[in-house]
mmCIF file of C-alpha atoms and ligand atoms in Angstrom:
data_model
loop_
_atom_site.group_PDB
_atom_site.id
_atom_site.type_symbol
_atom_site.label_atom_id
_atom_site.label_comp_id
_atom_site.label_asym_id
_atom_site.label_seq_id
_atom_site.Cartn_x
_atom_site.Cartn_y
_atom_site.Cartn_z
ATOM 1 C CA MET A 1291 75.846 86.672 95.167
ATOM 2 C CA ILE A 1292 76.649 84.763 98.378
ATOM 3 C CA LEU A 1293 73.519 83.739 100.293
ATOM 4 C CA MET A 1294 73.124 82.008 103.659
ATOM 5 C CA LYS A 1295 72.746 78.679 101.851
ATOM 6 C CA ASP A 1296 76.339 79.134 100.619
ATOM 7 C CA ILE A 1297 77.737 79.475 104.138
ATOM 8 C CA ILE A 1298 78.835 76.146 105.616
ATOM 9 C CA ARG A 1299 78.005 75.311 109.253
ATOM 10 C CA GLU A 1300 79.600 73.484 112.156
ATOM 11 C CA GLY A 1301 80.279 69.875 111.311
ATOM 12 C CA ASN A 1302 81.606 70.672 107.853
ATOM 13 C CA PRO A 1303 85.297 69.645 108.018
ATOM 14 C CA THR A 1304 86.378 72.669 105.961
ATOM 15 C CA LEU A 1305 85.708 74.802 109.068
ATOM 16 C CA ARG A 1306 88.370 72.868 110.976
ATOM 17 C CA ALA A 1307 90.956 72.714 108.159
ATOM 18 C CA THR A 1308 94.028 74.932 107.776
ATOM 19 C CA ALA A 1309 93.432 77.036 104.684
ATOM 20 C CA LYS A 1310 96.043 77.359 101.938
ATOM 21 C CA LYS A 1311 97.907 80.545 101.043
ATOM 22 C CA VAL A 1312 97.035 82.210 97.726
ATOM 23 C CA SER A 1313 99.771 83.149 95.240
ATOM 24 C CA PHE A 1314 100.321 86.450 93.448
ATOM 25 C CA PRO A 1315 99.501 87.770 90.978
ATOM 26 C CA LEU A 1316 96.018 86.626 91.983
ATOM 27 C CA SER A 1317 94.023 84.493 89.610
ATOM 28 C CA GLN A 1318 90.755 85.996 88.409
ATOM 29 C CA GLU A 1319 89.050 83.399 90.589
ATOM 30 C CA ASP A 1320 90.829 84.666 93.730
ATOM 31 C CA ARG A 1321 90.038 88.286 92.824
ATOM 32 C CA ASP A 1322 86.380 87.421 92.348
ATOM 33 C CA LEU A 1323 86.375 85.448 95.617
ATOM 34 C CA GLY A 1324 87.401 88.512 97.633
ATOM 35 C CA LYS A 1325 84.962 90.725 95.780
ATOM 36 C CA LYS A 1326 81.944 88.518 96.409
ATOM 37 C CA MET A 1327 82.844 88.065 100.082
ATOM 38 C CA MET A 1328 82.994 91.836 100.548
ATOM 39 C CA LYS A 1329 79.717 92.157 98.635
ATOM 40 C CA TYR A 1330 78.140 89.786 101.156
ATOM 41 C CA LEU A 1331 79.243 91.998 104.049
ATOM 42 C CA GLU A 1332 78.000 95.188 102.384
ATOM 43 C CA VAL A 1333 74.586 93.725 101.561
ATOM 44 C CA SER A 1334 74.290 92.048 104.973
ATOM 45 C CA GLN A 1335 74.869 95.385 106.723
ATOM 46 C CA ASP A 1336 72.118 97.096 104.703
ATOM 47 C CA GLU A 1337 68.960 96.448 106.712
ATOM 48 C CA LYS A 1338 66.596 96.423 103.723
ATOM 49 C CA LEU A 1339 68.815 94.278 101.500
ATOM 50 C CA ALA A 1340 69.673 91.891 104.356
ATOM 51 C CA GLU A 1341 65.958 91.351 104.905
ATOM 52 C CA LYS A 1342 65.289 90.946 101.187
ATOM 53 C CA TYR A 1343 67.992 88.266 100.820
ATOM 54 C CA HIS A 1344 67.574 86.788 104.334
ATOM 55 C CA LEU A 1345 71.197 87.453 105.256
ATOM 56 C CA ARG A 1346 72.637 87.432 108.779
ATOM 57 C CA ALA A 1347 74.657 90.628 109.222
ATOM 58 C CA GLY A 1348 78.389 90.097 109.349
ATOM 59 C CA VAL A 1349 81.413 92.315 109.943
ATOM 60 C CA GLY A 1350 83.725 89.688 108.503
ATOM 61 C CA LEU A 1351 83.672 86.610 106.293
ATOM 62 C CA ALA A 1352 86.452 84.087 105.714
ATOM 63 C CA ALA A 1353 86.758 81.964 102.573
ATOM 64 C CA PRO A 1354 86.498 78.635 104.468
ATOM 65 C CA GLN A 1355 82.982 79.715 105.475
ATOM 66 C CA ILE A 1356 81.915 79.398 101.853
ATOM 67 C CA ASP A 1357 83.781 76.095 101.621
ATOM 68 C CA VAL A 1358 86.877 77.597 99.956
ATOM 69 C CA SER A 1359 89.947 76.582 101.963
ATOM 70 C CA LYS A 1360 92.073 79.590 101.016
ATOM 71 C CA ARG A 1361 93.671 82.262 103.245
ATOM 72 C CA VAL A 1362 91.328 85.062 102.204
ATOM 73 C CA ALA A 1363 89.014 87.090 104.462
ATOM 74 C CA ALA A 1364 86.841 90.144 103.948
ATOM 75 C CA VAL A 1365 86.458 92.601 106.827
ATOM 76 C CA LEU A 1366 83.977 95.477 107.002
ATOM 77 C CA VAL A 1367 83.896 97.081 110.435
ATOM 78 C CA PRO A 1368 81.485 100.012 110.759
ATOM 79 C CA ASP A 1369 81.600 102.602 113.507
ATOM 80 C CA ASN A 1370 78.424 103.114 115.523
ATOM 81 C CA ASP A 1371 77.913 106.351 113.589
ATOM 82 C CA GLY A 1372 77.867 104.417 110.310
ATOM 83 C CA SER A 1373 81.356 105.442 109.174
ATOM 84 C CA ILE A 1374 83.830 102.703 108.335
ATOM 85 C CA VAL A 1375 86.555 101.822 110.829
ATOM 86 C CA PHE A 1376 88.265 99.156 108.713
ATOM 87 C CA LYS A 1377 87.376 97.703 105.299
ATOM 88 C CA ASP A 1378 89.519 95.473 103.094
ATOM 89 C CA VAL A 1379 89.884 92.030 101.617
ATOM 90 C CA LEU A 1380 92.845 90.380 103.342
ATOM 91 C CA TYR A 1381 94.958 87.946 101.311
ATOM 92 C CA ASN A 1382 97.374 85.766 103.314
ATOM 93 C CA PRO A 1383 96.784 87.771 106.499
ATOM 94 C CA ARG A 1384 99.269 87.187 109.311
ATOM 95 C CA ILE A 1385 99.495 88.585 112.843
ATOM 96 C CA LEU A 1386 103.074 89.824 113.296
ATOM 97 C CA ARG A 1387 102.800 91.071 116.887
ATOM 98 C CA GLU A 1388 100.306 90.750 119.742
ATOM 99 C CA SER A 1389 99.988 92.956 122.823
ATOM 100 C CA VAL A 1390 100.287 91.360 126.254
ATOM 101 C CA LYS A 1391 96.947 92.969 127.038
ATOM 102 C CA ARG A 1392 93.953 90.768 126.268
ATOM 103 C CA ALA A 1393 90.431 91.837 125.333
ATOM 104 C CA ALA A 1394 86.946 90.357 125.015
ATOM 105 C CA LEU A 1395 83.677 91.755 123.676
ATOM 106 C CA ASN A 1396 81.187 92.306 126.471
ATOM 107 C CA GLU A 1397 78.425 90.562 124.508
ATOM 108 C CA GLY A 1398 80.622 87.649 123.442
ATOM 109 C CA GLU A 1399 80.828 86.637 119.781
ATOM 110 C CA GLY A 1400 78.728 84.868 117.198
ATOM 111 C CA CYS A 1401 79.548 83.317 113.842
ATOM 112 C CA LEU A 1402 77.713 82.929 110.553
ATOM 113 C CA SER A 1403 78.832 79.298 110.571
ATOM 114 C CA VAL A 1404 77.468 78.639 114.083
ATOM 115 C CA ASP A 1405 73.661 78.449 114.250
ATOM 116 C CA ARG A 1406 73.454 78.712 118.012
ATOM 117 C CA ASN A 1407 74.387 81.104 120.778
ATOM 118 C CA VAL A 1408 77.515 80.132 122.691
ATOM 119 C CA ALA A 1409 77.758 82.411 125.718
ATOM 120 C CA GLY A 1410 81.003 83.428 127.318
ATOM 121 C CA LEU A 1411 83.978 85.755 127.019
ATOM 122 C CA VAL A 1412 86.036 85.108 123.880
ATOM 123 C CA ILE A 1413 89.526 86.044 125.105
ATOM 124 C CA ARG A 1414 91.625 87.654 122.408
ATOM 125 C CA THR A 1415 94.559 90.067 122.052
ATOM 126 C CA ASP A 1416 93.717 93.744 122.462
ATOM 127 C CA ARG A 1417 96.229 95.144 119.966
ATOM 128 C CA ILE A 1418 97.755 93.428 116.942
ATOM 129 C CA THR A 1419 100.169 94.246 114.156
ATOM 130 C CA LEU A 1420 98.616 92.747 111.030
ATOM 131 C CA GLU A 1421 100.377 91.943 107.767
ATOM 132 C CA TYR A 1422 98.295 91.179 104.676
ATOM 133 C CA TYR A 1423 98.324 91.565 100.914
ATOM 134 C CA ASP A 1424 95.538 93.364 99.086
ATOM 135 C CA VAL A 1425 93.938 92.454 95.779
ATOM 136 C CA ASN A 1426 96.767 94.225 93.917
ATOM 137 C CA GLY A 1427 99.433 92.263 95.755
ATOM 138 C CA GLU A 1428 100.448 95.303 97.823
ATOM 139 C CA ARG A 1429 101.811 94.442 101.274
ATOM 140 C CA HIS A 1430 100.179 96.180 104.248
ATOM 141 C CA GLU A 1431 101.414 96.249 107.824
ATOM 142 C CA ILE A 1432 98.933 97.935 110.159
ATOM 143 C CA LYS A 1433 98.160 98.183 113.839
ATOM 144 C CA LEU A 1434 94.624 97.456 114.991
ATOM 145 C CA GLU A 1435 93.120 97.577 118.466
ATOM 146 C CA ASN A 1436 89.834 96.819 120.220
ATOM 147 C CA TYR A 1437 86.877 95.946 117.988
ATOM 148 C CA PRO A 1438 88.599 95.848 114.566
ATOM 149 C CA ALA A 1439 91.427 93.800 116.102
ATOM 150 C CA ILE A 1440 88.871 91.354 117.549
ATOM 151 C CA VAL A 1441 87.150 90.973 114.163
ATOM 152 C CA VAL A 1442 90.424 90.341 112.312
ATOM 153 C CA GLN A 1443 91.445 87.722 114.896
ATOM 154 C CA HIS A 1444 88.033 86.014 114.475
ATOM 155 C CA GLU A 1445 88.598 85.867 110.692
ATOM 156 C CA ILE A 1446 92.204 84.671 110.845
ATOM 157 C CA ASP A 1447 91.017 81.990 113.276
ATOM 158 C CA HIS A 1448 88.765 80.662 110.498
ATOM 159 C CA LEU A 1449 91.819 80.276 108.239
ATOM 160 C CA ASN A 1450 93.374 78.083 110.940
ATOM 161 C CA GLY A 1451 90.283 75.977 111.646
ATOM 162 C CA THR A 1452 89.512 77.728 114.938
ATOM 163 C CA LEU A 1453 86.007 78.825 115.984
ATOM 164 C CA PHE A 1454 85.268 81.618 118.478
ATOM 165 C CA TYR A 1455 84.014 79.332 121.242
ATOM 166 C CA ASP A 1456 87.387 77.538 121.287
ATOM 167 C CA HIS A 1457 88.539 80.598 123.261
ATOM 168 C CA ILE A 1458 85.785 80.426 125.899
ATOM 169 C CA ASP A 1459 86.744 78.967 129.287
ATOM 170 C CA LYS A 1460 84.473 75.920 129.566
ATOM 171 C CA GLU A 1461 84.589 75.822 133.390
ATOM 172 C CA SER A 1462 83.879 79.510 133.971
ATOM 173 C CA PRO A 1463 82.876 81.177 130.677
ATOM 174 C CA PHE A 1464 82.435 84.622 132.233
ATOM 175 C CA LYS A 1465 85.572 84.715 134.334
ATOM 176 C CA LEU A 1466 87.646 87.749 133.393
ATOM 177 C CA PRO A 1467 91.286 86.713 133.292
ATOM 178 C CA GLU A 1468 94.117 88.944 134.546
ATOM 179 C CA ASN A 1469 95.217 91.617 132.113
ATOM 180 C CA THR A 1470 92.011 91.404 130.106
ATOM 181 C CA ILE A 1471 89.739 94.343 129.279
ATOM 182 C CA ILE A 1472 86.082 94.204 128.317
ATOM 183 C CA ILE A 1473 85.135 95.983 125.079
ATOM 184 C CA GLU A 1474 81.567 97.384 125.160
HETATM 185 O O1 LIG B 1074 83.655 84.842 110.456
HETATM 186 C C1 LIG B 1074 82.775 85.906 110.398
HETATM 187 N N1 LIG B 1074 81.517 85.648 110.937
HETATM 188 O O2 LIG B 1074 81.217 84.456 111.388
HETATM 189 C C2 LIG B 1074 80.670 86.774 111.223
HETATM 190 C C3 LIG B 1074 80.825 87.305 112.628
HETATM 191 C C4 LIG B 1074 82.113 88.016 112.834
HETATM 192 C C5 LIG B 1074 82.415 88.438 114.243
HETATM 193 C C6 LIG B 1074 81.444 88.472 115.236
HETATM 194 C C7 LIG B 1074 81.789 88.881 116.532
HETATM 195 C C8 LIG B 1074 83.099 89.251 116.821
HETATM 196 C C9 LIG B 1074 84.051 89.204 115.817
HETATM 197 C C10 LIG B 1074 83.703 88.807 114.544
HETATM 198 NI NI1 LIG B 1075 82.906 83.502 111.973
#
C-alpha cells in the first residue's frame, strides 16, 4: 500500500521530469501501478483509515509522485455529498481542447509532494476535453469543467514536471486575471 513515505517531495528531480508514455497492452506492473495509486486515494479519503495510516487526503495522484516517471494518474473527485464526480486511472492522458475561460479554486491548491502552503490563485482552464486510455486500453474522450477539470490539469501537470505554484503570479498572487472565474 502506498504510504506518505513513498511520496517524493520537492527537490526530487523526478517531480520536474517529463514522464514517459506507457504502451498497451499494459504490463502487469503498469496495471498494478494504477490500482495502488487509486487505492491510495480511496484510503486517504476515508477519515478513519487516513488517520490510521497517517495519509494526507488526495483527490488525485500522479505516478511521478511515487518516483515512477510514467504518464499514469489516478483521479478520485468526490462531490460534497459524498457521491463521486469523476473516478478513473488515466493512462497517457492528453488535453485535446481548452476553453478560453480560465478558472482558479478560491482556496488555492496544495500538493502531496509540497510540504508547505503556497498561497495564491492557481490559474487554469475552466473546461477541457480530455483524452485518456483506461486499464483495458479503451480510449476515452470526455469533457470536464470546474473542479474535476482543475484536478485533472493538476495531475497532467505532474506528468510534465509542472507544480501547481508554477501557475501563481509571483508579483500579485491574488490578482484575478481577465476571463477567469473563481471556483468555491
Ligand atoms: O497531485 C495530486 N496531489 O498532489 C494531491 C492534491 C491534488 C489537488 C489539490 C488541489 C487542486 C487540484 C488537485
Ligand atoms: Ni500534486
